[in-house]
CSV table of C-alpha atoms in Angstrom, one decimal:
chain,number,residue,atom,x,y,z
A,1,UNK,CA,1.8,45.1,88.6
A,2,UNK,CA,3.1,47.5,85.9
A,3,UNK,CA,4.1,50.8,87.4
A,4,UNK,CA,3.4,54.1,85.6
A,5,UNK,CA,5.7,57.0,86.3
A,6,UNK,CA,4.2,60.3,85.1
A,7,UNK,CA,6.0,63.7,85.0
A,8,UNK,CA,5.9,66.4,85.8
A,9,UNK,CA,3.5,66.3,88.8
A,10,UNK,CA,2.6,69.9,88.2
A,11,UNK,CA,3.1,72.4,85.4
A,12,UNK,CA,2.4,76.1,85.0
A,13,UNK,CA,1.7,77.4,81.6
A,14,UNK,CA,-0.1,80.2,79.8
A,15,UNK,CA,-3.0,80.3,77.3
A,16,UNK,CA,-1.5,79.6,73.9
A,17,UNK,CA,1.5,77.6,75.2
A,18,UNK,CA,2.4,74.1,74.1
A,19,UNK,CA,2.9,71.6,76.9
A,20,UNK,CA,4.1,68.0,77.1
A,21,UNK,CA,3.4,65.4,79.8
A,22,UNK,CA,5.2,62.0,79.9
A,23,UNK,CA,4.5,58.5,81.2
A,24,UNK,CA,6.9,55.7,81.5
A,25,UNK,CA,5.8,52.1,82.1
A,26,UNK,CA,7.9,49.7,84.1
A,27,UNK,CA,7.6,47.2,81.3
A,28,UNK,CA,6.6,47.2,77.7
A,29,UNK,CA,2.8,47.8,77.2
A,30,UNK,CA,2.9,48.1,73.4
A,31,UNK,CA,0.4,50.9,72.7
A,32,UNK,CA,-2.0,50.1,75.5
A,33,UNK,CA,-2.0,53.6,77.0
A,34,UNK,CA,-4.8,56.1,77.6
A,35,UNK,CA,-4.8,59.7,78.6
A,36,UNK,CA,-7.5,61.4,80.7
A,37,UNK,CA,-8.5,64.9,81.8
A,38,UNK,CA,-9.9,65.3,85.2
A,39,UNK,CA,-11.8,68.2,86.7
A,40,UNK,CA,-13.1,68.1,90.3
A,41,UNK,CA,-16.7,66.9,90.5
A,42,UNK,CA,-16.8,65.8,86.8
A,43,UNK,CA,-16.5,62.5,85.1
A,44,UNK,CA,-12.9,61.8,83.9
A,45,UNK,CA,-12.7,62.5,80.2
A,46,UNK,CA,-10.9,60.2,77.7
A,47,UNK,CA,-8.6,62.2,75.5
A,48,UNK,CA,-6.3,59.7,73.8
A,49,UNK,CA,-6.5,55.9,73.6
A,50,UNK,CA,-4.1,53.3,72.1
A,51,UNK,CA,-1.3,55.8,72.8
A,52,UNK,CA,-2.1,58.0,69.9
A,53,UNK,CA,-5.7,57.8,68.8
A,54,UNK,CA,-7.8,60.9,69.5
A,55,UNK,CA,-11.1,60.1,71.1
A,56,UNK,CA,-14.1,61.3,69.2
A,57,UNK,CA,-15.1,64.9,70.1
A,58,UNK,CA,-11.7,65.8,71.6
A,59,UNK,CA,-10.0,68.9,70.0
A,60,UNK,CA,-7.1,68.2,67.7
A,61,UNK,CA,-4.8,70.3,69.9
A,62,UNK,CA,-4.5,67.1,72.0
A,63,UNK,CA,-2.2,64.5,70.7
A,64,UNK,CA,-0.4,61.4,72.0
A,65,UNK,CA,2.7,59.4,71.0
A,66,UNK,CA,4.9,56.6,72.0
A,67,UNK,CA,5.0,52.8,72.3
A,68,UNK,CA,6.6,50.2,74.4
A,69,UNK,CA,7.5,52.0,77.7
A,70,UNK,CA,7.6,55.7,76.8
A,71,UNK,CA,4.5,57.8,76.1
A,72,UNK,CA,3.7,61.5,75.7
A,73,UNK,CA,0.7,63.7,75.8
A,74,UNK,CA,1.1,67.0,74.0
A,75,UNK,CA,-1.4,70.0,74.2
A,76,UNK,CA,-0.7,72.7,71.6
A,77,UNK,CA,-2.1,76.2,72.0
A,78,UNK,CA,-3.5,75.8,75.5
A,79,UNK,CA,-7.1,77.0,76.0
A,80,UNK,CA,-8.6,78.2,79.4
A,81,UNK,CA,-10.6,75.0,79.6
A,82,UNK,CA,-7.5,72.8,79.4
A,83,UNK,CA,-6.3,73.8,82.9
A,84,UNK,CA,-7.0,70.6,84.7
A,85,UNK,CA,-5.3,67.4,86.0
A,86,UNK,CA,-4.1,64.8,83.5
A,87,UNK,CA,-3.6,61.0,84.1
A,88,UNK,CA,-2.2,58.2,82.0
A,89,UNK,CA,-3.7,54.8,82.5
A,90,UNK,CA,-2.5,51.5,80.9
A,91,UNK,CA,-5.0,48.9,79.8
A,92,UNK,CA,-2.4,46.3,78.8
A,93,UNK,CA,-3.3,43.7,81.4
A,94,UNK,CA,-5.0,43.9,84.8
A,95,UNK,CA,-4.3,45.3,87.3
A,96,UNK,CA,-4.6,48.4,85.3
A,97,UNK,CA,-2.5,51.2,86.8
A,98,UNK,CA,-2.4,55.0,86.6
A,99,UNK,CA,0.4,57.6,86.5
A,100,UNK,CA,0.5,59.9,89.5
A,101,UNK,CA,-1.1,62.8,87.6
A,102,UNK,CA,-0.1,66.1,86.3
A,103,UNK,CA,-1.8,69.3,87.5
A,104,UNK,CA,-1.8,71.9,84.8
A,105,UNK,CA,-2.2,75.4,86.2
A,106,UNK,CA,-2.4,78.8,84.8
A,107,UNK,CA,0.8,80.8,85.0
B,1,UNK,CA,-25.9,59.8,75.2
B,2,UNK,CA,-23.9,57.3,77.2
B,3,UNK,CA,-24.2,57.9,81.0
B,4,UNK,CA,-23.0,56.1,84.1
B,5,UNK,CA,-24.2,57.3,87.5
B,6,UNK,CA,-22.8,55.9,90.7
B,7,UNK,CA,-24.8,55.9,94.0
B,8,UNK,CA,-24.7,54.4,97.4
B,9,UNK,CA,-21.7,56.1,98.9
B,10,UNK,CA,-21.6,57.4,102.4
B,11,UNK,CA,-20.1,57.1,105.9
B,12,UNK,CA,-19.6,53.7,107.2
B,13,UNK,CA,-17.6,52.1,110.1
B,14,UNK,CA,-14.6,49.9,109.7
B,15,UNK,CA,-15.7,46.2,109.4
B,16,UNK,CA,-19.1,47.0,108.0
B,17,UNK,CA,-20.5,46.7,104.5
B,18,UNK,CA,-21.6,49.0,101.8
B,19,UNK,CA,-23.1,48.5,98.3
B,20,UNK,CA,-22.5,50.8,95.5
B,21,UNK,CA,-24.6,51.0,92.3
B,22,UNK,CA,-23.7,52.0,88.8
B,23,UNK,CA,-26.7,52.8,86.6
B,24,UNK,CA,-26.0,52.9,82.9
B,25,UNK,CA,-27.9,54.4,80.0
B,26,UNK,CA,-27.5,55.3,76.3
B,27,UNK,CA,-25.9,52.0,75.3
B,28,UNK,CA,-26.5,48.2,75.3
B,29,UNK,CA,-25.3,47.5,78.8
B,30,UNK,CA,-25.1,43.8,78.4
B,31,UNK,CA,-22.6,44.1,75.6
B,32,UNK,CA,-20.0,45.6,77.8
B,33,UNK,CA,-17.9,44.8,80.9
B,34,UNK,CA,-17.9,47.2,83.8
B,35,UNK,CA,-14.9,48.3,85.8
B,36,UNK,CA,-14.7,50.0,89.1
B,37,UNK,CA,-11.9,52.4,90.0
B,38,UNK,CA,-11.3,54.5,93.1
B,39,UNK,CA,-9.4,57.7,94.0
B,40,UNK,CA,-8.1,58.7,97.4
B,41,UNK,CA,-5.7,61.3,98.6
B,42,UNK,CA,-3.5,58.6,100.2
B,43,UNK,CA,-3.6,55.9,97.6
B,44,UNK,CA,-4.0,57.9,94.4
B,45,UNK,CA,-6.1,56.3,91.6
B,46,UNK,CA,-6.5,52.6,91.7
B,47,UNK,CA,-8.4,50.0,89.6
B,48,UNK,CA,-10.7,48.0,91.9
B,49,UNK,CA,-12.0,45.3,89.6
B,50,UNK,CA,-14.3,44.4,86.7
B,51,UNK,CA,-17.0,42.2,85.6
B,52,UNK,CA,-17.1,40.8,82.1
B,53,UNK,CA,-20.2,40.7,80.0
B,54,UNK,CA,-22.4,37.6,80.2
B,55,UNK,CA,-21.4,36.8,76.6
B,56,UNK,CA,-17.7,36.7,77.9
B,57,UNK,CA,-18.7,34.6,80.9
B,58,UNK,CA,-19.7,37.3,83.4
B,59,UNK,CA,-16.7,36.5,85.4
B,60,UNK,CA,-14.8,38.9,87.7
B,61,UNK,CA,-11.3,40.1,88.4
B,62,UNK,CA,-10.1,42.1,91.4
B,63,UNK,CA,-7.2,44.1,92.6
B,64,UNK,CA,-5.2,42.3,95.3
B,65,UNK,CA,-6.1,45.1,97.8
B,66,UNK,CA,-9.8,44.2,97.7
B,67,UNK,CA,-9.9,40.5,96.6
B,68,UNK,CA,-12.0,38.5,99.1
B,69,UNK,CA,-13.7,41.6,100.5
B,70,UNK,CA,-15.3,43.2,97.4
B,71,UNK,CA,-17.7,41.6,95.0
B,72,UNK,CA,-18.9,43.0,91.6
B,73,UNK,CA,-22.2,41.8,90.1
B,74,UNK,CA,-24.5,43.0,87.4
B,75,UNK,CA,-28.2,43.1,86.5
B,76,UNK,CA,-28.4,43.5,82.8
B,77,UNK,CA,-32.2,43.6,82.8
B,78,UNK,CA,-31.9,46.9,84.8
B,79,UNK,CA,-28.6,48.1,83.3
B,80,UNK,CA,-27.0,48.3,86.7
B,81,UNK,CA,-23.7,47.1,88.1
B,82,UNK,CA,-22.9,46.7,91.8
B,83,UNK,CA,-19.9,46.9,94.0
B,84,UNK,CA,-20.5,45.1,97.2
B,85,UNK,CA,-17.9,46.1,99.8
B,86,UNK,CA,-17.4,44.1,102.9
B,87,UNK,CA,-15.0,44.2,105.9
B,88,UNK,CA,-14.4,47.8,105.1
B,89,UNK,CA,-11.1,49.4,106.1
B,90,UNK,CA,-10.2,53.0,106.7
B,91,UNK,CA,-8.0,52.8,103.6
B,92,UNK,CA,-11.0,52.0,101.5
B,93,UNK,CA,-12.1,55.7,101.9
B,94,UNK,CA,-12.2,57.0,98.3
B,95,UNK,CA,-14.3,58.3,95.5
B,96,UNK,CA,-15.5,55.3,93.6
B,97,UNK,CA,-16.0,55.4,89.8
B,98,UNK,CA,-17.6,53.0,87.4
B,99,UNK,CA,-16.6,52.8,83.8
B,100,UNK,CA,-17.8,51.2,80.6
B,101,UNK,CA,-15.2,48.6,79.8
B,102,UNK,CA,-14.8,47.4,76.3
B,103,UNK,CA,-12.8,44.5,75.2
B,104,UNK,CA,-11.8,46.5,72.2
B,105,UNK,CA,-10.2,49.9,72.2
B,106,UNK,CA,-10.9,52.3,73.8
B,107,UNK,CA,-11.2,50.2,76.9
B,108,UNK,CA,-12.5,52.8,79.4
B,109,UNK,CA,-14.3,55.5,77.4
B,110,UNK,CA,-17.1,56.7,79.6
B,111,UNK,CA,-17.0,57.2,83.4
B,112,UNK,CA,-19.4,58.2,86.0
B,113,UNK,CA,-18.8,61.2,88.3
B,114,UNK,CA,-18.1,59.0,91.3
B,115,UNK,CA,-19.6,58.5,94.7
B,116,UNK,CA,-17.7,59.1,98.0
B,117,UNK,CA,-17.2,56.4,100.5
B,118,UNK,CA,-15.8,57.3,103.9
B,119,UNK,CA,-14.8,54.6,106.3
B,120,UNK,CA,-14.3,55.9,109.8
B,121,UNK,CA,-15.3,55.1,113.3
């Protein structure tokens, strides 16, 4: 199975900050990478698909980049509602696997 | 509005069985595959398996950790997918999520809120 290594595992930031989260795949997955936001008790929310495409309805402060094995999620100008846990998930081939998650906390 | 609602979770003993349901609304259920994922403190997030649409054969694929014990099925007339879990193990304890699974991007765009399964004696 393809392993996804996500970093950092946790991150402290302030409202208005710019943050970056990375995921590295153990083998090339072209652009088959999604980013999700997770808040306890809620359905996971798709932010970015195909590495860089913004899901409909997601604010433009979220962006994704990368291809092959290295991918990045960037959030510019953090808002209070952005403090959550973020996961990458590849959909290149099953078994689909996740990164370990990044918990974004208020500094 | 696309919605997926899981149900059927609860406490079950090791070796027993449990069936989860995923009720879908807001889209043509039969046009999509359905995937199941789970999240547990010990195992993190894990893909469990999926069932293709009838148009794509209605066949299933499973993670190695559940193959032979779990079975995914669907009832397109009721817009419901099922996850039949047998020979439950303590390590199957997790929150189980169903997702709409498209064969085009984005693959997993809508998720349910999950249902908790606890396997304990």
